[in-house]
Every structure is written in structure tokens, then in C-alpha cells.
XYZ file of N, CA and C in Angstrom:
420
model
N 106.022 128.344 90.009
C 106.741 127.369 90.793
C 105.815 126.184 91.050
N 106.368 124.986 90.985
C 105.617 123.766 91.253
C 106.093 123.172 92.570
N 105.242 122.349 93.170
C 105.623 121.642 94.381
C 105.078 120.233 94.311
N 105.738 119.346 95.047
C 105.231 117.988 95.179
C 105.497 117.512 96.597
N 104.501 116.872 97.182
C 104.678 116.307 98.510
C 105.409 114.982 98.348
N 106.526 114.842 99.045
C 107.268 113.591 98.987
C 106.805 112.609 100.052
N 106.382 113.118 101.208
C 105.751 112.247 102.185
C 104.981 113.036 103.229
N 104.075 112.312 103.893
C 103.226 112.857 104.948
C 103.129 111.797 106.032
N 103.570 112.147 107.238
C 103.456 111.239 108.374
C 102.569 111.900 109.419
N 102.395 111.257 110.532
C 101.574 111.821 111.609
C 102.137 113.154 112.076
N 103.461 113.285 112.144
C 104.051 114.512 112.669
C 104.773 115.361 111.635
N 104.942 114.889 110.417
C 105.718 115.675 109.453
C 105.137 115.611 108.047
N 105.491 116.643 107.305
C 105.099 116.725 105.900
C 106.301 117.313 105.167
N 106.646 116.718 104.023
C 107.853 117.137 103.318
C 107.551 117.363 101.840
N 107.989 118.535 101.326
C 107.722 118.935 99.948
C 109.014 119.281 99.219
N 108.983 119.078 97.905
C 110.055 119.553 97.026
C 109.448 120.620 96.118
N 110.143 121.752 95.991
C 109.721 122.844 95.120
C 110.655 122.899 93.923
N 110.093 123.133 92.736
C 110.913 123.205 91.531
C 110.345 124.269 90.597
N 111.198 124.660 89.672
C 110.793 125.633 88.666
C 111.522 125.286 87.376
N 110.756 125.091 86.319
C 111.319 124.708 85.020
C 112.216 123.479 85.132
N 111.785 122.506 85.934
C 112.520 121.260 86.080
C 113.726 121.332 87.011
N 113.985 122.477 87.605
C 115.142 122.648 88.499
C 114.649 122.670 89.942
N 115.264 121.832 90.806
C 114.892 121.832 92.216
C 115.312 123.140 92.862
N 114.337 123.820 93.452
C 114.596 125.117 94.074
C 114.762 125.015 95.585
N 114.110 124.029 96.207
C 114.219 123.885 97.647
C 113.296 122.818 98.190
N 113.398 122.640 99.512
C 112.649 121.600 100.202
C 112.017 122.194 101.456
N 110.776 121.823 101.709
C 110.038 122.343 102.850
C 109.679 121.203 103.787
N 110.009 121.388 105.070
C 109.643 120.418 106.092
C 108.766 121.107 107.125
N 107.613 120.514 107.406
C 106.750 120.942 108.504
C 106.765 119.809 109.513
N 107.108 120.135 110.755
C 107.227 119.116 111.794
C 106.407 119.545 113.004
N 105.394 118.762 113.339
C 104.488 119.058 114.444
C 105.089 118.517 115.736
N 105.329 119.398 116.701
C 105.920 118.967 117.973
C 104.885 118.421 118.939
N 103.606 118.687 118.683
C 102.516 118.290 119.576
C 102.742 118.823 120.993
N 103.371 119.990 121.085
C 103.605 120.632 122.381
C 103.684 122.141 122.171
N 103.675 122.875 123.256
C 103.788 124.322 123.169
C 105.207 124.711 122.765
N 105.312 125.868 122.144
C 106.632 126.395 121.770
C 107.384 126.782 123.037
N 108.707 126.583 123.037
C 109.485 127.005 124.202
C 109.491 128.530 124.320
N 109.722 129.033 125.510
C 109.749 130.487 125.732
C 110.737 131.178 124.806
N 111.871 130.543 124.551
C 112.897 131.142 123.686
C 112.376 131.394 122.280
N 111.446 130.573 121.812
C 110.868 130.765 120.489
C 110.156 132.113 120.413
N 109.311 132.385 121.361
C 108.526 133.612 121.342
C 109.298 134.861 121.702
N 110.308 134.717 122.527
C 111.080 135.879 122.966
C 111.775 136.583 121.810
N 112.126 135.846 120.780
C 112.787 136.476 119.639
C 111.855 137.389 118.860
N 110.543 137.266 119.083
C 109.574 138.092 118.382
C 108.831 139.056 119.304
N 108.563 138.618 120.539
C 107.679 139.367 121.424
C 108.340 139.821 122.719
N 109.617 139.647 122.860
C 110.351 139.963 124.085
C 109.720 139.225 125.261
N 109.139 139.935 126.226
C 108.602 139.284 127.424
C 107.108 139.003 127.354
N 106.456 139.368 126.261
C 105.006 139.253 126.166
C 104.524 137.979 125.474
N 105.378 136.989 125.335
C 105.003 135.781 124.595
C 104.265 134.802 125.484
N 103.104 134.374 124.981
C 102.358 133.297 125.618
C 102.110 132.242 124.546
N 102.698 131.087 124.725
C 102.654 130.036 123.707
C 101.242 129.528 123.477
N 100.946 129.233 122.214
C 99.699 128.561 121.859
C 99.832 127.077 122.201
N 98.809 126.319 121.890
C 98.775 124.903 122.259
C 99.760 124.033 121.477
N 100.142 124.472 120.269
C 100.969 123.599 119.438
C 102.023 124.396 118.679
N 103.229 123.884 118.687
C 104.352 124.490 117.973
C 104.675 123.631 116.752
N 104.674 124.247 115.583
C 105.025 123.538 114.358
C 106.327 124.134 113.838
N 107.314 123.288 113.674
C 108.610 123.720 113.158
C 108.525 123.695 111.638
N 108.838 124.822 111.010
C 108.758 124.942 109.557
C 110.122 125.387 109.046
N 110.724 124.561 108.186
C 112.046 124.863 107.649
C 112.032 124.726 106.131
N 112.687 125.672 105.481
C 112.804 125.628 104.023
C 114.288 125.655 103.650
N 114.749 124.604 103.001
C 116.140 124.491 102.551
C 116.212 124.955 101.099
N 116.880 126.085 100.864
C 116.990 126.683 99.527
C 118.165 126.071 98.772
N 117.956 125.808 97.504
C 119.015 125.280 96.652
C 119.788 126.382 95.937
N 119.228 127.560 95.837
C 119.874 128.672 95.143
C 119.424 129.969 95.798
N 119.902 131.078 95.273
C 119.496 132.356 95.828
C 117.982 132.458 95.835
N 117.467 132.973 96.917
C 116.033 133.070 97.117
C 115.540 134.428 96.626
N 114.766 134.420 95.552
C 114.200 135.674 95.051
C 113.022 136.068 95.937
N 112.639 137.320 95.874
C 111.477 137.781 96.637
C 110.219 137.016 96.234
N 110.070 136.748 94.943
C 108.904 136.027 94.456
C 108.887 134.592 94.989
N 110.040 133.944 94.983
C 110.166 132.575 95.487
C 109.846 132.549 96.990
N 110.413 133.488 97.734
C 110.174 133.564 99.178
C 108.680 133.776 99.465
N 108.037 134.681 98.746
C 106.619 134.951 98.941
C 105.770 133.729 98.597
N 106.167 132.983 97.569
C 105.440 131.775 97.204
C 105.493 130.763 98.348
N 106.679 130.555 98.900
C 106.842 129.593 99.997
C 106.039 130.048 101.219
N 106.146 131.327 101.577
C 105.412 131.838 102.731
C 103.901 131.706 102.533
N 103.427 131.992 101.341
C 102.006 131.867 101.033
C 101.569 130.399 101.089
N 102.400 129.525 100.582
C 102.121 128.085 100.598
C 101.967 127.595 102.034
N 102.915 127.963 102.890
C 102.859 127.549 104.295
C 101.626 128.133 104.969
N 101.356 129.399 104.717
C 100.180 130.039 105.307
C 98.906 129.310 104.878
N 98.840 128.889 103.621
C 97.635 128.185 103.161
C 97.485 126.827 103.845
N 98.586 126.195 104.206
C 98.522 124.912 104.907
C 98.136 125.065 106.376
N 98.609 126.144 107.007
C 98.476 126.256 108.457
C 97.463 127.290 108.938
N 96.937 128.114 108.063
C 96.090 129.225 108.499
C 94.811 128.796 109.210
N 94.305 127.629 108.930
C 93.061 127.192 109.557
C 93.287 126.512 110.902
N 94.538 126.323 111.303
C 94.830 125.709 112.601
C 94.545 126.739 113.691
N 93.797 126.379 114.721
C 93.311 127.378 115.672
C 94.324 127.869 116.711
N 95.302 127.087 117.087
C 96.151 127.479 118.208
C 97.580 126.988 118.002
N 98.278 127.588 117.015
C 99.637 127.142 116.712
C 100.601 128.321 116.720
N 101.864 127.998 116.897
C 102.961 128.942 116.723
C 103.896 128.346 115.682
N 104.325 129.178 114.739
C 105.315 128.736 113.757
C 105.981 129.950 113.139
N 107.128 129.731 112.596
C 107.828 130.713 111.776
C 108.594 129.902 110.732
N 108.732 130.438 109.534
C 109.456 129.723 108.483
C 110.929 130.078 108.592
N 111.751 129.064 108.806
C 113.193 129.217 108.910
C 113.801 128.859 107.551
N 114.397 129.844 106.873
C 115.035 129.627 105.572
C 116.532 129.399 105.775
N 117.080 128.409 105.071
C 118.517 128.194 105.080
C 118.946 127.608 103.738
N 120.243 127.660 103.453
C 120.761 127.206 102.156
C 121.439 125.847 102.264
N 121.286 125.061 101.200
C 121.987 123.778 101.090
C 122.706 123.746 99.753
N 123.775 122.978 99.682
C 124.583 122.919 98.462
C 124.099 121.862 97.483
N 123.607 120.735 98.000
C 123.261 119.622 97.124
C 121.773 119.312 97.147
N 121.318 118.746 96.031
C 119.956 118.228 95.981
C 119.842 117.006 96.884
N 118.645 116.727 97.318
C 118.372 115.494 98.053
C 118.052 114.422 97.029
N 119.032 113.672 96.650
C 118.825 112.615 95.664
C 118.596 111.300 96.390
N 117.670 110.501 95.858
C 117.391 109.200 96.447
C 116.830 108.296 95.365
N 116.927 106.998 95.604
C 116.500 105.990 94.642
C 114.995 105.774 94.764
N 114.228 106.685 94.196
C 112.775 106.629 94.256
C 112.279 105.554 93.307
N 111.324 104.754 93.594
C 110.543 104.629 94.820
C 110.851 103.358 95.597
N 112.072 102.906 95.643
C 112.361 101.669 96.377
C 112.432 101.928 97.878
N 112.262 100.867 98.656
C 112.333 100.990 100.123
C 113.660 101.584 100.558
N 114.746 101.108 99.955
C 116.061 101.634 100.304
C 116.141 103.122 99.969
N 115.527 103.511 98.872
C 115.527 104.913 98.477
C 114.775 105.794 99.455
N 113.637 105.323 99.929
C 112.876 106.089 100.915
C 113.656 106.195 102.224
N 114.272 105.085 102.646
C 115.064 105.102 103.880
C 116.217 106.092 103.739
N 116.847 106.108 102.576
C 117.945 107.042 102.307
C 117.444 108.486 102.346
N 116.287 108.748 101.769
C 115.711 110.085 101.777
C 115.439 110.558 103.206
N 114.797 109.729 104.007
C 114.476 110.103 105.384
C 115.754 110.336 106.182
N 116.757 109.515 105.973
C 118.046 109.694 106.660
C 118.681 111.037 106.290
N 118.660 111.378 105.012
C 119.221 112.659 104.563
C 118.434 113.841 105.134
N 117.114 113.717 105.159
C 116.275 114.785 105.716
C 116.579 114.971 107.198
N 116.686 113.877 107.936
C 116.993 113.972 109.356
C 118.324 114.676 109.602
N 119.313 114.389 108.789
C 120.618 115.054 108.948
C 120.523 116.524 108.560
N 119.919 116.812 107.438
C 119.845 118.172 106.912
C 118.987 119.094 107.778
N 117.857 118.604 108.241
C 116.911 119.426 108.992
C 117.028 119.232 110.507
N 117.968 118.395 110.928
C 118.191 118.121 112.350
C 116.902 117.637 113.023
N 116.302 116.615 112.427
C 115.057 116.049 112.940
C 115.257 114.570 113.225
N 114.195 113.939 113.707
C 114.231 112.513 113.985
C 112.961 111.863 113.433
N 112.765 111.996 112.135
C 111.597 111.396 111.491
C 111.856 109.898 111.383
N 110.869 109.113 111.790
C 110.986 107.654 111.732
C 109.827 107.126 110.903
N 110.167 106.348 109.899
C 109.143 105.675 109.100
C 109.419 104.189 109.224
N 108.485 103.482 109.839
C 108.678 102.060 110.121
C 108.351 101.168 108.938
N 107.432 101.591 108.118
C 106.964 100.755 107.019
C 107.052 101.539 105.720
N 108.112 101.323 104.959
C 108.299 102.072 103.726
C 107.319 101.648 102.641
N 106.677 100.509 102.817
C 105.608 100.122 101.893
C 104.441 101.088 102.027
N 104.354 101.782 103.172
C 103.250 102.713 103.393
C 103.350 103.945 102.495
N 104.452 104.106 101.757
C 104.549 105.216 100.824
C 103.514 105.085 99.699
N 102.901 103.923 99.590
C 101.797 103.755 98.645
C 100.497 104.333 99.198
N 100.492 104.667 100.497
C 99.304 105.209 101.157
C 99.394 106.716 101.243
N 98.322 107.368 101.627
C 98.346 108.828 101.782
C 99.240 109.194 102.965
N 99.058 108.530 104.107
C 99.897 108.772 105.274
C 100.964 107.701 105.364
N 102.186 108.092 105.698
C 103.263 107.136 105.852
C 103.453 106.850 107.333
N 103.928 105.647 107.638
C 104.155 105.275 109.029
C 105.578 104.820 109.242
């Protein structure tokens, strides 16, 4: 399986995963810069949850049936990105989508369209003020 980062901002990172030229899914990591709510931990630890310093929302939108190998690849990928963070809470939320995220890459309008689609699909509020910054490592 291959992956490509489509953008990286101060609070979010977005990847597309593919296999043999077919889009398999999309991964969004969103840093809340705050502790996880009690409800987050209760689903795993009942009453014994004590939030770490930072909650990172991790969502994977699957384009097709998720094989065990595909799921393990995504989980391993996320673990490799976040394992060195000292005080975080996260869980990978998998869900299915019907359509690919198509956009007019790499024009400004295309990037704006991509971010708008991601915000709707992942229920986020990613804001990129300068689409010319897509030429940089970090987007703003």
C-alpha cells in the first residue's frame, strides 16, 4: 500500500492511501491542543480514565471493504506517526465513504474545494488562509 500526504497544517495532517493506483482511503489527524473529553475515555476505561495533555482525533475514511492487512497497515502507520508523542490520547475511527475526494489539483480553487470536502466528510473545521502555501511544507 502507498500513501501520500496531501497537506500538513499546524493542527491537521491529511493523507491519501492507494494500492495499485486505486484510492483505498483517506486519513485525517487533527490535533485539538486540549485534553480528551471524559466521554472519550469512558468508552475504553469506564470510570478510570484520566486524560493526557493532548487529544488527537484520528479518522480513516475507507473507500472499499477494509481487509485485515489494510487495517493493520493504517494502524501501524498512525502508530509510527504518534508513538513518540509523550502525552496524547487517540483512537483510529474507521468509517466508509462512497466517493473519492476529487479536486482540481494543484490550483488554489482545487485546494479550497479539497479542504471544503474534507471538512464536510470528517466533520472538521480546517481553515487554510493561503493556498499558495501548498508549495511549502506546512500549509497555513
